[in-house]
PDB file of C-alpha atoms in Angstrom:
ATOM      1  CA  GLN A   1     122.576  53.604  65.714  1.00 83.00           C
ATOM      2  CA  VAL A   2     121.280  57.134  66.221  1.00 90.00           C
ATOM      3  CA  GLN A   3     121.526  58.985  69.514  1.00 93.00           C
ATOM      4  CA  LEU A   4     119.684  62.099  70.588  1.00 96.00           C
ATOM      5  CA  VAL A   5     120.984  64.421  73.299  1.00 95.00           C
ATOM      6  CA  GLU A   6     118.506  66.913  74.701  1.00 96.00           C
ATOM      7  CA  SER A   7     119.283  69.941  76.821  1.00 95.00           C
ATOM      8  CA  GLY A   8     117.744  73.159  78.092  1.00 96.00           C
ATOM      9  CA  GLY A   9     114.864  72.085  80.284  1.00 94.00           C
ATOM     10  CA  GLY A  10     114.287  73.456  83.756  1.00 97.00           C
ATOM     11  CA  LEU A  11     112.108  75.525  86.037  1.00 98.00           C
ATOM     12  CA  VAL A  12     110.846  78.942  84.964  1.00 98.00           C
ATOM     13  CA  GLU A  13     108.177  81.369  86.111  1.00 98.00           C
ATOM     14  CA  ALA A  14     105.087  81.988  84.011  1.00 98.00           C
ATOM     15  CA  GLY A  15     105.831  84.477  81.259  1.00 98.00           C
ATOM     16  CA  GLY A  16     109.447  83.421  81.073  1.00 98.00           C
ATOM     17  CA  SER A  17     111.430  81.742  78.324  1.00 98.00           C
ATOM     18  CA  LEU A  18     113.448  78.597  77.790  1.00 98.00           C
ATOM     19  CA  ARG A  19     115.367  77.186  74.855  1.00 98.00           C
ATOM     20  CA  LEU A  20     115.587  73.461  74.226  1.00 98.00           C
ATOM     21  CA  SER A  21     118.221  71.824  72.042  1.00 98.00           C
ATOM     22  CA  CYS A  22     118.425  68.346  70.583  1.00 98.00           C
ATOM     23  CA  ALA A  23     121.498  67.059  68.791  1.00 97.00           C
ATOM     24  CA  ALA A  24     121.495  63.889  66.707  1.00 96.00           C
ATOM     25  CA  SER A  25     124.597  61.769  66.249  1.00 93.00           C
ATOM     26  CA  GLY A  26     125.569  58.290  65.175  1.00 89.00           C
ATOM     27  CA  SER A  27     126.221  56.279  62.060  1.00 79.00           C
ATOM     28  CA  SER A  28     125.336  57.616  58.647  1.00 86.00           C
ATOM     29  CA  PHE A  29     121.729  58.683  58.330  1.00 89.00           C
ATOM     30  CA  THR A  30     119.588  61.159  56.396  1.00 91.00           C
ATOM     31  CA  ILE A  31     117.211  63.324  58.367  1.00 89.00           C
ATOM     32  CA  PHE A  32     113.701  63.980  57.125  1.00 93.00           C
ATOM     33  CA  ALA A  33     112.434  65.939  60.104  1.00 96.00           C
ATOM     34  CA  MET A  34     113.230  66.799  63.727  1.00 97.00           C
ATOM     35  CA  GLY A  35     111.198  68.309  66.461  1.00 98.00           C
ATOM     36  CA  TRP A  36     109.505  68.062  69.788  1.00 98.00           C
ATOM     37  CA  TYR A  37     106.558  66.394  71.463  1.00 98.00           C
ATOM     38  CA  ARG A  38     105.508  66.756  75.080  1.00 98.00           C
ATOM     39  CA  GLN A  39     103.663  64.739  77.659  1.00 98.00           C
ATOM     40  CA  ALA A  40     102.102  66.078  80.823  1.00 97.00           C
ATOM     41  CA  PRO A  41     101.109  63.788  83.713  1.00 93.00           C
ATOM     42  CA  GLY A  42      97.939  61.889  82.900  1.00 95.00           C
ATOM     43  CA  LYS A  43      97.835  63.160  79.323  1.00 97.00           C
ATOM     44  CA  GLN A  44      98.763  61.766  75.928  1.00 97.00           C
ATOM     45  CA  ARG A  45     101.928  62.791  74.174  1.00 97.00           C
ATOM     46  CA  GLU A  46     101.208  65.720  71.864  1.00 98.00           C
ATOM     47  CA  LEU A  47     102.947  67.553  69.063  1.00 98.00           C
ATOM     48  CA  VAL A  48     104.777  70.724  69.995  1.00 98.00           C
ATOM     49  CA  ALA A  49     106.626  71.460  66.769  1.00 98.00           C
ATOM     50  CA  MET A  50     108.359  69.630  63.936  1.00 98.00           C
ATOM     51  CA  ILE A  51     110.552  70.989  61.147  1.00 98.00           C
ATOM     52  CA  SER A  52     111.417  69.185  57.944  1.00 95.00           C
ATOM     53  CA  ASN A  53     114.696  69.151  56.058  1.00 90.00           C
ATOM     54  CA  SER A  54     113.144  71.692  53.701  1.00 91.00           C
ATOM     55  CA  ASP A  55     112.374  73.967  56.667  1.00 92.00           C
ATOM     56  CA  ASN A  56     108.638  73.394  56.640  1.00 96.00           C
ATOM     57  CA  ALA A  57     107.433  73.751  60.216  1.00 97.00           C
ATOM     58  CA  ASN A  58     104.384  72.215  61.834  1.00 97.00           C
ATOM     59  CA  ILE A  59     103.485  73.947  65.096  1.00 98.00           C
ATOM     60  CA  GLY A  60     100.980  72.606  67.583  1.00 98.00           C
ATOM     61  CA  ASP A  61      97.944  74.798  68.203  1.00 97.00           C
ATOM     62  CA  PRO A  62      98.552  75.248  71.973  1.00 97.00           C
ATOM     63  CA  VAL A  63     101.943  76.869  71.349  1.00 98.00           C
ATOM     64  CA  LYS A  64     101.410  78.811  68.132  1.00 98.00           C
ATOM     65  CA  GLY A  65     102.648  82.367  68.413  1.00 97.00           C
ATOM     66  CA  ARG A  66     104.740  81.566  71.503  1.00 98.00           C
ATOM     67  CA  PHE A  67     107.151  78.806  70.453  1.00 98.00           C
ATOM     68  CA  THR A  68     109.560  78.828  67.508  1.00 98.00           C
ATOM     69  CA  ILE A  69     111.398  75.870  66.027  1.00 98.00           C
ATOM     70  CA  SER A  70     114.627  76.067  64.065  1.00 97.00           C
ATOM     71  CA  ARG A  71     117.424  73.744  62.995  1.00 95.00           C
ATOM     72  CA  ASP A  72     121.124  73.744  62.219  1.00 94.00           C
ATOM     73  CA  ASN A  73     121.630  71.170  59.485  1.00 90.00           C
ATOM     74  CA  ALA A  74     125.407  71.215  59.803  1.00 91.00           C
ATOM     75  CA  LYS A  75     125.115  70.218  63.460  1.00 94.00           C
ATOM     76  CA  ASN A  76     122.087  67.916  63.083  1.00 94.00           C
ATOM     77  CA  THR A  77     120.517  69.981  65.848  1.00 96.00           C
ATOM     78  CA  VAL A  78     117.019  71.301  66.386  1.00 97.00           C
ATOM     79  CA  TYR A  79     116.090  74.143  68.719  1.00 98.00           C
ATOM     80  CA  LEU A  80     112.831  75.073  70.394  1.00 98.00           C
ATOM     81  CA  GLN A  81     112.551  78.637  71.627  1.00 98.00           C
ATOM     82  CA  MET A  82     109.722  78.825  74.136  1.00 98.00           C
ATOM     83  CA  ASN A  83     108.449  82.280  75.087  1.00 98.00           C
ATOM     84  CA  SER A  84     105.535  83.465  77.197  1.00 98.00           C
ATOM     85  CA  LEU A  85     105.495  80.157  79.018  1.00 98.00           C
ATOM     86  CA  LYS A  86     102.364  79.132  80.875  1.00 98.00           C
ATOM     87  CA  PRO A  87     101.862  76.636  83.710  1.00 97.00           C
ATOM     88  CA  GLU A  88     100.009  74.396  81.238  1.00 97.00           C
ATOM     89  CA  ASP A  89     103.252  74.078  79.260  1.00 98.00           C
ATOM     90  CA  THR A  90     104.634  72.003  82.130  1.00 98.00           C
ATOM     91  CA  ALA A  91     105.543  68.593  80.720  1.00 98.00           C
ATOM     92  CA  VAL A  92     108.344  66.296  79.724  1.00 98.00           C
ATOM     93  CA  TYR A  93     109.533  67.388  76.300  1.00 98.00           C
ATOM     94  CA  PHE A  94     110.765  64.667  73.969  1.00 98.00           C
ATOM     95  CA  CYS A  95     112.929  65.178  70.921  1.00 98.00           C
ATOM     96  CA  LYS A  96     111.836  63.233  67.842  1.00 98.00           C
ATOM     97  CA  LEU A  97     113.954  62.447  64.810  1.00 97.00           C
ATOM     98  CA  VAL A  98     112.565  61.050  61.563  1.00 96.00           C
ATOM     99  CA  VAL A  99     115.134  59.550  59.206  1.00 94.00           C
ATOM    100  CA  ILE A 100     114.731  58.247  55.683  1.00 92.00           C
ATOM    101  CA  ARG A 101     118.135  56.590  55.250  1.00 87.00           C
ATOM    102  CA  PRO A 102     119.431  53.983  55.775  1.00 86.00           C
ATOM    103  CA  ARG A 103     115.745  53.208  56.305  1.00 87.00           C
ATOM    104  CA  LEU A 104     112.620  55.051  57.329  1.00 87.00           C
ATOM    105  CA  GLY A 105     112.374  55.262  61.075  1.00 92.00           C
ATOM    106  CA  ASP A 106     111.691  57.338  64.181  1.00 95.00           C
ATOM    107  CA  TYR A 107     113.981  57.959  67.124  1.00 95.00           C
ATOM    108  CA  TRP A 108     113.091  59.508  70.464  1.00 97.00           C
ATOM    109  CA  GLY A 109     115.158  61.262  73.081  1.00 96.00           C
ATOM    110  CA  GLN A 110     114.885  60.451  76.769  1.00 96.00           C
ATOM    111  CA  GLY A 111     112.996  63.639  77.517  1.00 97.00           C
ATOM    112  CA  THR A 112     113.710  66.830  79.422  1.00 97.00           C
ATOM    113  CA  GLN A 113     111.471  68.272  82.113  1.00 98.00           C
ATOM    114  CA  VAL A 114     110.025  71.743  81.683  1.00 98.00           C
ATOM    115  CA  THR A 115     108.217  73.164  84.703  1.00 98.00           C
ATOM    116  CA  VAL A 116     106.445  76.516  84.618  1.00 98.00           C
ATOM    117  CA  SER A 117     105.427  77.950  87.972  1.00 97.00           C
ATOM    118  CA  SER A 118     102.471  80.283  88.370  1.00 94.00           C
TER     119      SER A 118
END
C-alpha cells in the first residue's frame, strides 16, 4: 500500500509564497509521475502541476510563471513552490502519485488547504 503525506499549506496574503511537499512511502513501487491538483469550493478538481520520472513537467495554465514543481527521487518527494499567490489560488491542494509497478495506478493525498487573503 502507498501512502502520501502532504505538508506546507496555510494562510498567506496575496503576493506571498508557500511551498507544498508530498512524500510517498509504502511497499515497493515504481513512480511514473507525481504532482498536484486543486479544488476550490463549487469547482472541479484541476491540474496544478505534474512532473514525470524523467523530469518532464506539465504546468496548468492558471499558474504558469508563478508556480514551480520539482522532485527528489531519493526521497520520493515532490515539491510545489507557489509564488505571487492570488486569492483565486485558494483551494484544497491534493497530491497525486502515478505508479507503474507493481501495477499501473493512481494514489491521492488527503489534501492541504491553501488560503490566499486579498
